[in-house]
mmCIF file of C-alpha atoms in Angstrom:
data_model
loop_
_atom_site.group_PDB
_atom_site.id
_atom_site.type_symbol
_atom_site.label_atom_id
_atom_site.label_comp_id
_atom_site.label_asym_id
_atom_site.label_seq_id
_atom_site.Cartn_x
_atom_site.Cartn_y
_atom_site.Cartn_z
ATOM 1 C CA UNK A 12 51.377 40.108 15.745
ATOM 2 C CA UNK A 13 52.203 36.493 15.900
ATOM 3 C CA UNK A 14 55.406 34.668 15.531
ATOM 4 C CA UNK A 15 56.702 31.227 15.658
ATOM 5 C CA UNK A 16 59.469 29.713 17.865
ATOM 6 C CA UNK A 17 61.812 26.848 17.361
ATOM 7 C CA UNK A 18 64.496 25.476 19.456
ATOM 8 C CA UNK A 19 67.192 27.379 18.269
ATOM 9 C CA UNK A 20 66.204 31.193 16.508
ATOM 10 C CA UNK A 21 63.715 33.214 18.239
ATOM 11 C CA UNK A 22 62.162 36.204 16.889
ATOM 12 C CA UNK A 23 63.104 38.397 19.651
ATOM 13 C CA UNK A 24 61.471 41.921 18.400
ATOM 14 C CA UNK A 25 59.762 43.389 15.271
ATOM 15 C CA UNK A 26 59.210 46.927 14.289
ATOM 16 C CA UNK A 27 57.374 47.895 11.472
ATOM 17 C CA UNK A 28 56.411 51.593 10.219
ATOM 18 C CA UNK A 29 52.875 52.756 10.544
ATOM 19 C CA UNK A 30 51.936 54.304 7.280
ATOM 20 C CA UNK A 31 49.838 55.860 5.110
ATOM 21 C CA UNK A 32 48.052 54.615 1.782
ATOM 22 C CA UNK A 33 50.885 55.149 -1.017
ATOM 23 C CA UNK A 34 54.241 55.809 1.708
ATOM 24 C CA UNK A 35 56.779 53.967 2.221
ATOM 25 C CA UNK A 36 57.842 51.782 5.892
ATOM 26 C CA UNK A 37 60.491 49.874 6.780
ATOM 27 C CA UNK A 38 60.373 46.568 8.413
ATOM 28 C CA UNK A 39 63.307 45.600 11.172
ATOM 29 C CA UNK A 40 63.025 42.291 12.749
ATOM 30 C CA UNK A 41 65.474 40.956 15.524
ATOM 31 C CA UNK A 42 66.411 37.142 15.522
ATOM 32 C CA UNK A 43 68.112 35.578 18.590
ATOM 33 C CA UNK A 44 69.534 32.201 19.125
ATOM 34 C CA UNK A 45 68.899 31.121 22.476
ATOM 35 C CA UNK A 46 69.519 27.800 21.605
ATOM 36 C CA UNK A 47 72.913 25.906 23.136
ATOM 37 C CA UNK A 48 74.686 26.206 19.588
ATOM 38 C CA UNK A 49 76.157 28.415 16.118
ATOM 39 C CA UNK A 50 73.159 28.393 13.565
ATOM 40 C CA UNK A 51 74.455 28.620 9.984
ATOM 41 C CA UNK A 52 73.411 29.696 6.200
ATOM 42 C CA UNK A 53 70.772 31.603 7.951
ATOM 43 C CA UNK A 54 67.950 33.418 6.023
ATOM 44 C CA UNK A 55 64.638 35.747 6.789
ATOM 45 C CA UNK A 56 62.058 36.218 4.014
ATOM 46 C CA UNK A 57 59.050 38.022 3.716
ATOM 47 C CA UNK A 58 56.120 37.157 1.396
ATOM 48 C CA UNK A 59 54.949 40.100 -0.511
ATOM 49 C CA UNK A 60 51.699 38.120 -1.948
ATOM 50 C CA UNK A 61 49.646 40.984 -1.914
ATOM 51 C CA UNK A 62 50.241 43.084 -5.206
ATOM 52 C CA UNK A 63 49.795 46.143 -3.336
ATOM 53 C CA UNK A 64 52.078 45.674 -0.723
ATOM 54 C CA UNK A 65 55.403 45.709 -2.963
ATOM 55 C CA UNK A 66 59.474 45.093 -1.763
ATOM 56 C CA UNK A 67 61.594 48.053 -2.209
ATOM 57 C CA UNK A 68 64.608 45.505 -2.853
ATOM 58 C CA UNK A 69 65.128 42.065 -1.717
ATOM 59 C CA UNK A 70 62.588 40.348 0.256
ATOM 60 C CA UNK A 71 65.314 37.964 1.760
ATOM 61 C CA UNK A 72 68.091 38.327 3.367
ATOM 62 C CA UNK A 73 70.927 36.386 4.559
ATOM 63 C CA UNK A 74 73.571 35.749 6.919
ATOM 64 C CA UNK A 75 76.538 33.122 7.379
ATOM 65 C CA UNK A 76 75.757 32.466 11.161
ATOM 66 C CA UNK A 77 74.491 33.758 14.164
ATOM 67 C CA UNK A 78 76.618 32.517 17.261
ATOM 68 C CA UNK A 79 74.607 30.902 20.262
ATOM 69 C CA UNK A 80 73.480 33.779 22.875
ATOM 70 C CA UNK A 81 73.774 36.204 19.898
ATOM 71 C CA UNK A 82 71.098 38.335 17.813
ATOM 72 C CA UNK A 83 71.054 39.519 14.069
ATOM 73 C CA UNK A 84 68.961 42.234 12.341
ATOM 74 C CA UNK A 85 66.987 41.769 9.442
ATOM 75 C CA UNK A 86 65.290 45.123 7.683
ATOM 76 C CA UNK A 87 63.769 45.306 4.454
ATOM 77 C CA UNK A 88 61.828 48.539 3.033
ATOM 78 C CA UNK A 89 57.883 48.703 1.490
ATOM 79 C CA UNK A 90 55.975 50.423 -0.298
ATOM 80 C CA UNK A 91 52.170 50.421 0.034
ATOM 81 C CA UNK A 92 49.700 51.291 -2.978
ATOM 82 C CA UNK A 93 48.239 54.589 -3.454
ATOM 83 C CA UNK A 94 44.493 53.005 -3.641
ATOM 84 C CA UNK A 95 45.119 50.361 -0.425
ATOM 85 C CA UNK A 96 42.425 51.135 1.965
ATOM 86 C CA UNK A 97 43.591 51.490 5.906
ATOM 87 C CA UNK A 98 43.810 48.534 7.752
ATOM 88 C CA UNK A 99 45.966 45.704 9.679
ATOM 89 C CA UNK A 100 47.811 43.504 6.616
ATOM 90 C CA UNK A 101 49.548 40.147 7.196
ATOM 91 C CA UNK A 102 53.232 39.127 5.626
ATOM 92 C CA UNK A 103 53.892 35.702 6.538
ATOM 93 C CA UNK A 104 57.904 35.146 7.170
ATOM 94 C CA UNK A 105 59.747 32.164 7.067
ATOM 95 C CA UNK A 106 63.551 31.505 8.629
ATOM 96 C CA UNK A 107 65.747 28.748 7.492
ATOM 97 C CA UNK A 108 68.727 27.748 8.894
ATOM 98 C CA UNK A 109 71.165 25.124 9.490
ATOM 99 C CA UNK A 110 71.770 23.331 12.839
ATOM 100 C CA UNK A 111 73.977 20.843 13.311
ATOM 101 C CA UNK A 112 73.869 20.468 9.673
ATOM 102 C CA UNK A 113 70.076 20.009 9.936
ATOM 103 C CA UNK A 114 67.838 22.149 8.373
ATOM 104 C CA UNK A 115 65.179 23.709 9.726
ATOM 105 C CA UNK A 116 62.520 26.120 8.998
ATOM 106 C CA UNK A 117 60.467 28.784 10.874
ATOM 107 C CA UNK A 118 57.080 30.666 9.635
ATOM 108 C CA UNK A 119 55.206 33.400 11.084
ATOM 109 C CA UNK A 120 53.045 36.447 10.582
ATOM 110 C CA UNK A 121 54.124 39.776 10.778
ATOM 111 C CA UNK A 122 51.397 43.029 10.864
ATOM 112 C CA UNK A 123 51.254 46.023 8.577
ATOM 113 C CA UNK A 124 48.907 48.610 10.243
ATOM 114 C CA UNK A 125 47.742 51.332 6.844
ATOM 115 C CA UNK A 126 46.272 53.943 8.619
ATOM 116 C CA UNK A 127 45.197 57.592 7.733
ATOM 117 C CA UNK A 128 42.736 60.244 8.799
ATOM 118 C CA UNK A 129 39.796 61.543 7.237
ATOM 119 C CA UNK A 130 39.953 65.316 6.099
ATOM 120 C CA UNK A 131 36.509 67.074 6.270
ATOM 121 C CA UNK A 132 35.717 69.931 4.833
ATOM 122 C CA UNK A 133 32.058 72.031 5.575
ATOM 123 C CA UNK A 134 30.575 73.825 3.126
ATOM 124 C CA UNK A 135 27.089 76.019 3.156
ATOM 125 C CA UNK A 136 24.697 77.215 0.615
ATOM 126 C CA UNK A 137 21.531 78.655 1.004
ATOM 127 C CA UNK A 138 18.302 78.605 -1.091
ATOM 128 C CA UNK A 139 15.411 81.000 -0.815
ATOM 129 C CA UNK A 140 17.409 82.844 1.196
ATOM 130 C CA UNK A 141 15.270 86.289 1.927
ATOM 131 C CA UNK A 142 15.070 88.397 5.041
ATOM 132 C CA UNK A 143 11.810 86.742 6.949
ATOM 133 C CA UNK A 144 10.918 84.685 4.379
ATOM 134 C CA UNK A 145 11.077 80.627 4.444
ATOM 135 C CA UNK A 146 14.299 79.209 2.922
ATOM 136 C CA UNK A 147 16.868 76.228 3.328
ATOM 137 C CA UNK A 148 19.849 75.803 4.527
ATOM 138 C CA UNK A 149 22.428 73.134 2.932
ATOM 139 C CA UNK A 150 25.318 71.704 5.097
ATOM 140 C CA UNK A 151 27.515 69.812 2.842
ATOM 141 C CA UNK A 152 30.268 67.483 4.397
ATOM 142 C CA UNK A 153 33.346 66.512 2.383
ATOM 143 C CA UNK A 154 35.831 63.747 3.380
ATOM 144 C CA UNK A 155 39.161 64.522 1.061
ATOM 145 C CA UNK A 156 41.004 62.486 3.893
ATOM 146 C CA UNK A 157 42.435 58.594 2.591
ATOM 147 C CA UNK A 158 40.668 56.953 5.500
ATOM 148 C CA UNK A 159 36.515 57.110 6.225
ATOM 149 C CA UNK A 160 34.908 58.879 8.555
ATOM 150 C CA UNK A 161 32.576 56.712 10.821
ATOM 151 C CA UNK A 162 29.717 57.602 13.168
ATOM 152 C CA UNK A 163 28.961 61.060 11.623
ATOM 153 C CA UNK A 164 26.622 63.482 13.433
ATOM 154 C CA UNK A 165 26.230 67.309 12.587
ATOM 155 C CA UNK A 166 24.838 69.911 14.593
ATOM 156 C CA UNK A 167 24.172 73.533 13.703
ATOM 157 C CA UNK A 168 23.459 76.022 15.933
ATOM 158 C CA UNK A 169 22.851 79.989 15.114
ATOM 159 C CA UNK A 170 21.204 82.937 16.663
ATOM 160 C CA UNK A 171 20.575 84.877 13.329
ATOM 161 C CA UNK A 172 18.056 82.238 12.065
ATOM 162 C CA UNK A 173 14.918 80.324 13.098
ATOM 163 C CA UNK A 174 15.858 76.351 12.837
ATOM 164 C CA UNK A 175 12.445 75.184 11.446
ATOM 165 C CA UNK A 176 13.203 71.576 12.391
ATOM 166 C CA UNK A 177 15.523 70.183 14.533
ATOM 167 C CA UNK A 178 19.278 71.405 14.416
ATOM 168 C CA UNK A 179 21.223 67.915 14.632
ATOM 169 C CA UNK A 180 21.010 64.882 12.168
ATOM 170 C CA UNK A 181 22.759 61.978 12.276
ATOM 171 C CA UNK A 182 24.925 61.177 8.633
ATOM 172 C CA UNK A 183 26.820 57.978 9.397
ATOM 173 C CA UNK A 184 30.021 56.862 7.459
ATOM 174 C CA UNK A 185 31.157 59.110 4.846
ATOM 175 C CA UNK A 186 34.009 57.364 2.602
ATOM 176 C CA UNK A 187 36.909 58.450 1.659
ATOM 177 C CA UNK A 188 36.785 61.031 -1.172
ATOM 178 C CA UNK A 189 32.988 61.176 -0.781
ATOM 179 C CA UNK A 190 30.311 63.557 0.254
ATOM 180 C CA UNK A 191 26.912 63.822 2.320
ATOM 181 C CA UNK A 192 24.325 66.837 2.095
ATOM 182 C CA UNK A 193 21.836 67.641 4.872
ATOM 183 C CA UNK A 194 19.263 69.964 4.374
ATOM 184 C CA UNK A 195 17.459 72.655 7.315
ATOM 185 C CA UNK A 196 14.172 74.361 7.030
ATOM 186 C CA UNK A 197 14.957 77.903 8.278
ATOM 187 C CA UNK A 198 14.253 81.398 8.390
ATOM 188 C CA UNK A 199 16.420 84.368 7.857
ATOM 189 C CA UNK A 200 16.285 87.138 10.398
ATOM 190 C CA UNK A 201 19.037 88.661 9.303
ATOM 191 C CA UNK A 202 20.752 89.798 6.045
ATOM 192 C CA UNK A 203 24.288 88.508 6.747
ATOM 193 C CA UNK A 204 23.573 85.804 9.524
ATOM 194 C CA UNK A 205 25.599 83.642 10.582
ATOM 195 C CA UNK A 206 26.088 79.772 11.480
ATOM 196 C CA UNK A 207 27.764 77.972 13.704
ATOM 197 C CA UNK A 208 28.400 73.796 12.549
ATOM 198 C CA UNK A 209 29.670 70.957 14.596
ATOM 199 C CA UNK A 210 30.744 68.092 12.686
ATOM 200 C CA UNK A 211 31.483 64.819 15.202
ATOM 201 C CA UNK A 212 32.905 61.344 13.987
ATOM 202 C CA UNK A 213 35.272 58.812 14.528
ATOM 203 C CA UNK A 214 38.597 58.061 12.674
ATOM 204 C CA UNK A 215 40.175 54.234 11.585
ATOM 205 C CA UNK A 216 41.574 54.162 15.417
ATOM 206 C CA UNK A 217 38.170 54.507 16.967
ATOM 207 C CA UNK A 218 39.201 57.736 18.269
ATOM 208 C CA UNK A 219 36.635 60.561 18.167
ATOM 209 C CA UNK A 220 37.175 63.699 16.365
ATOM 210 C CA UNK A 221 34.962 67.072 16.213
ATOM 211 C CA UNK A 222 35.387 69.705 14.270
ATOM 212 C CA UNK A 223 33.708 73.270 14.543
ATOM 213 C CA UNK A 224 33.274 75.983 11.853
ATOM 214 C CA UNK A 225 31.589 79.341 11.908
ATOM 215 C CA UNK A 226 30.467 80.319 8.510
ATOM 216 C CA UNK A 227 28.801 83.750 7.449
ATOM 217 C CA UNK A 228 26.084 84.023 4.870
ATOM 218 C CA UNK A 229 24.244 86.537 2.879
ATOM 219 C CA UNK A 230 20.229 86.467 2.651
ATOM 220 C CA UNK A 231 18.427 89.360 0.675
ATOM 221 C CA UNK A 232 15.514 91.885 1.189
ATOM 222 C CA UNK A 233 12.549 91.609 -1.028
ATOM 223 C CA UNK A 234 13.237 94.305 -2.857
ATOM 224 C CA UNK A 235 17.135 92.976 -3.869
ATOM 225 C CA UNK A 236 15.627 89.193 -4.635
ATOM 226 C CA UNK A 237 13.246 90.742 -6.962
ATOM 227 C CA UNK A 238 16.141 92.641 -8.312
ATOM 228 C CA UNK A 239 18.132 89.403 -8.609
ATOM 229 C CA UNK A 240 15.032 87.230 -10.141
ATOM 230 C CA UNK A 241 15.201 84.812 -6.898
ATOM 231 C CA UNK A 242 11.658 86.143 -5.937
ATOM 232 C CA UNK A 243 9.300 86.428 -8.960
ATOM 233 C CA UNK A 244 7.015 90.764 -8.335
ATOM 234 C CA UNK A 245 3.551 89.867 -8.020
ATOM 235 C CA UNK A 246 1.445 91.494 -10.805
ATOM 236 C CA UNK A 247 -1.163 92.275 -8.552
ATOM 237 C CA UNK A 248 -0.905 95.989 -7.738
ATOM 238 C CA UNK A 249 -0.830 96.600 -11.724
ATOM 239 C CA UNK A 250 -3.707 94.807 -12.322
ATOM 240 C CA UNK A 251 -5.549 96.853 -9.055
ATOM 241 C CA UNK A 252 -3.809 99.569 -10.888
ATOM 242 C CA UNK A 253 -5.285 99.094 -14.086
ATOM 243 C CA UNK A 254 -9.029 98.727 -12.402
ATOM 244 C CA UNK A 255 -8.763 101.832 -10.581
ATOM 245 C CA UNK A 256 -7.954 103.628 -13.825
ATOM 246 C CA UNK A 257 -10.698 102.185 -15.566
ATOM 247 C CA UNK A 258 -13.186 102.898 -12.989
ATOM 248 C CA UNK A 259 -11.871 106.374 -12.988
ATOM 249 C CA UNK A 260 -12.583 107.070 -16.584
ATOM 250 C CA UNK A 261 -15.947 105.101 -16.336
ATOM 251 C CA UNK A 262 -17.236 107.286 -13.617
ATOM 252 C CA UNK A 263 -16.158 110.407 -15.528
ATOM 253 C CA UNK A 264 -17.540 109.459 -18.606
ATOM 254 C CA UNK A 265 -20.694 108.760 -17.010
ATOM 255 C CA UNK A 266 -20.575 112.653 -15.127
ATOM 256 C CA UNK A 267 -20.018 113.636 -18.757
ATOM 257 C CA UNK A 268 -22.562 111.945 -20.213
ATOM 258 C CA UNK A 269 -25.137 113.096 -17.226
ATOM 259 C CA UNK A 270 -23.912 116.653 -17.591
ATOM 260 C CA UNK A 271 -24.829 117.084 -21.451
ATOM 261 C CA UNK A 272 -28.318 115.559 -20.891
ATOM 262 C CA UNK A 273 -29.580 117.649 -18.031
ATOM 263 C CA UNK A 274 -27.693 120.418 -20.885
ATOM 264 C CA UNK A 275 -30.005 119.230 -23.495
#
């Protein structure tokens, strides 16, 4: 935060609310006069310039005088936009005032920290998913949080599968209301296995976060995923079927046919 001095008003302490995309803050700024004399017609503003940081009210305010050794307090409320993305925003401020009956002017820059936290969510689905048989295993991460989530890594660990490749992958930055989908090569030992998922990353204040889930899913027998039309029967035992039966009734017609000559 940066703020100017003259020889008269000082800015002698600012607070301003950390908030979230589409909240409301307040804004409190303390002005001093350690100068040697009374400062009159005295006024703060605050330029709004940035459509989607908007004044709940006035963005000046005013005040007859401020004695020498003595402070005033200047607060003003904001609103930020639903769709502002987190970050540090500047509102340059300016103080006039007379002195002496001279006018003078002050500028500065005050800081508006946006922050907000991403919100993950981990979902699982499986494909192929038979007892012993190859499948995959899908590991969808969803960030329904206002602020990204940076430096993403996901590890899955379980003891009811075989991880057919290796069980960590590195995602990156998912955005805000956005989505990434990593895929594992795996087989199913067991018909309800399940999964434990690590999700790792770090937030808008560099901080980072991890976040563990243990989900439970379903694979099927043979016999219930040809039931279900995820695994297609072979046709081969009715076609050995069908052979066998023919050869049957060749080789008894032909004991037939032998019988009646040796007959005849």
């Amino acid at each position: 935060m940066v703020v100017g001095i003259s020889s008269a008003l000082s800015v002698n302490s600012v607070f301003v609310d950390t908030i979230s995309p589409g909240e409301e803050g307040t804004i409190r700024v303390e002005i001093e006069n350690d100068g040697n004399r009374d400062v009159e017609s005295v006024s703060f503003g605050l330029d709004f310039s940035d459509p989607k940081i908007i004044p709940l009210g006035s963005s000046e305010a005013f005040v007859n005088e401020i004695k020498e050794d003595d402070d005033e307090i200047f607060a003003f409320r904001f609103k930020v936009a639903n769709n502002l993305p987190v970050g540090t925003y500047s509102i340059p401020y300016k103080i006039k005032y007379e002195e002496n009956n001279d006018e003078r002017e002050q500028e500065g820059i005050i800081g508006v920290i946006v922050s907000a936290e991403p919100e993950i969510e981990i979902i699982a689905d499986t494909q192929n998913a038979i007892v012993g048989a190859q499948g995959t295993l899908n590991i969808k991460i969803v960030n329904k949080g206002l602020a990204d989530a940076r430096f993403v890594s996901l590890f899955v660990e379980s003891e009811d599968l075989i991880l057919l490749s290796e069980n960590s992958e590195y995602v990156g930055t998912i955005d805000s209301d956005d989505f990434e989908i990593s895929s594992f090569d795996v087989i199913y030992s067991k018909r309800f296995p399940s999964i434990s998922v690590k999700v790792v990353y770090k937030d808008f204040s560099n901080n980072e976060n991890e976040i563990i889930r243990f989900i439970s899913l379903k694979a099927y027998t043979p016999q219930e995923a040809i039931e279900k039309g995820i695994l297609k029967k072979s046709n081969a035992p009715v076609y050995v079927g069908i052979f066998l039966f023919l050869l049957i009734v060749w080789i008894v017609y032909k004991i037939i046919l032998k019988r009646r000559k040796n007959k005849n």
